[in-house]
Amino acid sequence: RTRPALFLSVSLSAAFEELYGRRTVAFHLGAQSSTIDLGGEVDEGEILAAESRSNEVIWEDRPVLARFVTAQELATLSLRKPPTVDGPIRVVSVEGFDHSACGGTHPRSTGTVGLLHVRRRERRGNETRIEFVCGGRALRDLRVRGALLQRLSNSFTAGIDDLEGAIARMRDNEEAGRKRLAQLTERLLVHEAAALASEAGAGRVPPAGGASRRTTCRLRSRCSAPSSCPVTTSARSSSPNPSRSLMSP
């Protein structure tokens, strides 16, 4: 359905220019979706307003007129982009909305398109790319997204309108769990280090390969500054053999 997509790239561009004076610097017609590139940063509110304006024109089922005009007639039309060729120019017009110089195919009326749906926006340097679909593709895309939201809603046992809050709470709980795990790990390390220091003070050197030696190695691997660790210093000063520290490999 290249014809509706081509028309809608013009329609969406016209809506952005009519509402916000934004010029389209490029457009692309794809097999699955189409895009227009606008200068500057476009916010969500502008996108929603331009999408609504385009659909308003579509649902009004305005006639689309394509014809060749002379230079004199061309001068009376407010084209969004002046043509760069000489001679008769083909102009496609939507009454009361847009006039564009275009040699492509177009629907006979705006209602033929059915629906325009903006899928996403992407910042690309000094421009913003708007991706959209139309007609049957728009309906299929909305159905897929609606089904996904419903599955998430069922998974979180929350209404679709409450999903954002449910996800935020899940993230908060996950972060709290990470912090709690870090605190418990730190307490465990302190406990194991105290036990090692006690063994060293009693003159008991852990056997090679024993549980205490494995604990020591584990402590070293987690210590960010073993040379300044008070537990390591305590173990070294309490060791009956100063030449061989308890923390030595």
Tab-separated table of C-alpha atoms in Angstrom, residues 15-165:
chain	number	residue	atom	x	y	z
A	15	ALA	CA	0.061	18.735	9.850
A	16	PHE	CA	3.423	19.442	11.483
A	17	GLU	CA	3.921	22.499	9.316
A	18	GLU	CA	0.386	23.794	9.836
A	19	LEU	CA	0.510	23.383	13.624
A	20	TYR	CA	4.150	24.113	14.467
A	21	GLY	CA	5.849	25.436	11.339
A	22	ARG	CA	8.112	22.364	11.213
A	23	ARG	CA	9.584	21.485	7.830
A	24	THR	CA	10.080	17.935	6.622
A	25	VAL	CA	13.668	17.413	5.508
A	26	ALA	CA	13.307	13.799	4.279
A	27	PHE	CA	10.848	10.920	4.036
A	28	HIS	CA	11.093	7.174	3.434
A	29	LEU	CA	8.461	4.659	2.341
A	30	GLY	CA	9.214	1.192	3.739
A	31	ALA	CA	7.703	-2.249	3.288
A	32	GLN	CA	6.445	-2.332	6.892
A	33	SER	CA	6.381	1.324	7.934
A	34	SER	CA	7.255	4.796	6.689
A	35	THR	CA	9.122	7.738	8.195
A	36	ILE	CA	9.481	11.477	7.924
A	37	ASP	CA	12.431	13.460	9.300
A	38	LEU	CA	11.755	16.839	10.884
A	39	GLY	CA	14.231	19.512	11.851
A	40	GLY	CA	14.902	19.959	15.576
A	41	GLU	CA	13.542	18.074	18.564
A	42	VAL	CA	9.862	17.128	18.421
A	43	ASP	CA	8.127	16.396	21.713
A	44	GLU	CA	5.332	13.911	22.424
A	45	GLY	CA	2.657	16.577	22.578
A	46	GLU	CA	3.463	17.820	19.079
A	47	ILE	CA	3.376	14.278	17.693
A	48	LEU	CA	-0.042	13.556	19.230
A	49	ALA	CA	-1.449	16.836	17.908
A	50	ALA	CA	-0.102	16.235	14.378
A	51	GLU	CA	-1.380	12.638	14.399
A	52	SER	CA	-4.824	13.834	15.491
A	53	ARG	CA	-4.875	16.560	12.833
A	54	SER	CA	-3.942	14.079	10.081
A	55	ASN	CA	-6.661	11.638	11.158
A	56	GLU	CA	-9.167	14.472	11.333
A	57	VAL	CA	-8.487	15.266	7.674
A	58	ILE	CA	-8.647	11.563	6.784
A	59	TRP	CA	-12.005	10.992	8.493
A	60	GLU	CA	-13.502	14.071	6.867
A	61	ASP	CA	-12.981	12.193	3.582
A	62	ARG	CA	-11.820	15.265	1.722
A	63	PRO	CA	-11.307	14.962	-2.045
A	64	VAL	CA	-7.718	14.666	-3.297
A	65	LEU	CA	-7.136	16.499	-6.565
A	66	ALA	CA	-4.093	15.831	-8.755
A	67	ARG	CA	-3.561	17.983	-11.841
A	68	PHE	CA	-0.942	19.816	-13.894
A	69	VAL	CA	-0.821	23.564	-13.405
A	70	THR	CA	0.803	26.388	-15.298
A	71	ALA	CA	3.368	28.749	-13.825
A	72	GLN	CA	0.625	31.353	-13.365
A	73	GLU	CA	-1.600	28.929	-11.436
A	74	LEU	CA	1.378	27.684	-9.430
A	75	ALA	CA	2.025	31.198	-8.183
A	76	THR	CA	-1.408	31.261	-6.549
A	77	LEU	CA	-0.843	28.041	-4.532
A	78	SER	CA	0.923	27.901	-1.186
A	79	LEU	CA	3.242	24.966	-1.810
A	80	ARG	CA	5.187	23.689	1.189
A	81	LYS	CA	8.192	22.997	-1.055
A	82	PRO	CA	8.692	24.941	-4.312
A	83	PRO	CA	9.402	22.730	-7.363
A	84	THR	CA	12.881	22.690	-8.865
A	85	VAL	CA	11.859	21.930	-12.460
A	86	ASP	CA	10.499	24.089	-15.258
A	87	GLY	CA	7.356	23.613	-17.287
A	88	PRO	CA	3.969	22.259	-16.186
A	89	ILE	CA	3.990	21.026	-12.586
A	90	ARG	CA	1.761	18.291	-11.188
A	91	VAL	CA	0.184	19.430	-7.934
A	92	VAL	CA	-1.733	17.233	-5.497
A	93	SER	CA	-4.170	19.147	-3.311
A	94	VAL	CA	-6.275	18.353	-0.284
A	95	GLU	CA	-8.862	21.055	-0.051
A	96	GLY	CA	-8.192	23.481	2.771
A	97	PHE	CA	-5.205	21.540	4.024
A	98	ASP	CA	-2.267	21.024	1.676
A	99	HIS	CA	-0.858	21.562	-1.812
A	100	SER	CA	2.232	19.585	-2.849
A	101	ALA	CA	4.131	19.225	-6.088
A	102	CYS	CA	4.241	15.459	-6.573
A	103	GLY	CA	4.387	13.001	-9.449
A	104	GLY	CA	3.344	9.968	-7.409
A	105	THR	CA	0.010	8.195	-7.075
A	106	HIS	CA	-2.553	9.227	-4.479
A	107	PRO	CA	-6.005	8.125	-3.284
A	108	ARG	CA	-9.055	9.874	-4.664
A	109	SER	CA	-10.126	10.962	-1.199
A	110	THR	CA	-8.520	11.101	2.220
A	111	GLY	CA	-11.017	8.642	3.723
A	112	THR	CA	-9.604	5.851	1.536
A	113	VAL	CA	-6.570	5.707	3.818
A	114	GLY	CA	-8.635	4.867	6.903
A	115	LEU	CA	-6.189	5.561	9.726
A	116	LEU	CA	-2.743	6.973	10.516
A	117	HIS	CA	-0.861	5.734	13.554
A	118	VAL	CA	2.496	7.117	14.734
A	119	ARG	CA	4.565	4.264	16.133
A	120	ARG	CA	7.588	6.018	17.597
A	121	ARG	CA	10.020	8.910	17.384
A	122	GLU	CA	13.814	8.805	17.266
A	123	ARG	CA	16.276	11.651	17.746
A	124	ARG	CA	18.912	11.641	15.008
A	125	GLY	CA	21.424	14.433	15.518
A	126	ASN	CA	19.653	17.725	14.845
A	127	GLU	CA	16.570	15.988	13.450
A	128	THR	CA	13.699	13.841	14.716
A	129	ARG	CA	12.515	10.796	12.797
A	130	ILE	CA	8.798	9.958	13.049
A	131	GLU	CA	7.799	6.392	12.145
A	132	PHE	CA	4.186	5.754	11.175
A	133	VAL	CA	1.863	3.195	9.587
A	134	CYS	CA	-1.494	3.572	7.904
A	135	GLY	CA	-4.593	1.649	6.892
A	136	GLY	CA	-4.581	-2.081	7.614
A	137	ARG	CA	-0.996	-1.934	8.893
A	138	ALA	CA	-2.032	0.609	11.513
A	139	LEU	CA	-4.892	-1.620	12.653
A	140	ARG	CA	-2.619	-4.683	12.899
A	141	ASP	CA	0.021	-2.726	14.801
A	142	LEU	CA	-2.530	-1.429	17.301
A	143	ARG	CA	-3.890	-4.943	17.805
A	144	VAL	CA	-0.415	-6.340	18.499
A	145	ARG	CA	0.339	-3.581	20.986
A	146	GLY	CA	-3.048	-3.972	22.638
A	147	ALA	CA	-2.553	-7.736	23.049
A	148	LEU	CA	0.905	-7.143	24.536
A	149	LEU	CA	-0.491	-4.656	27.053
A	150	GLN	CA	-3.209	-7.118	28.010
A	151	ARG	CA	-0.664	-9.900	28.630
A	152	LEU	CA	1.430	-7.575	30.778
A	153	SER	CA	-1.681	-6.498	32.638
A	154	ASN	CA	-2.540	-10.119	33.381
A	155	SER	CA	1.037	-10.861	34.456
A	156	PHE	CA	1.123	-7.944	36.898
A	157	THR	CA	-2.506	-8.484	37.967
A	158	ALA	CA	-3.077	-4.804	37.322
A	159	GLY	CA	-5.252	-2.817	34.984
A	160	ILE	CA	-3.690	-1.465	31.814
A	161	ASP	CA	-3.938	2.076	33.198
A	162	ASP	CA	-2.019	0.923	36.308
A	163	LEU	CA	0.788	-0.886	34.451
A	164	GLU	CA	3.254	1.992	34.609
A	165	GLY	CA	2.915	2.194	38.382
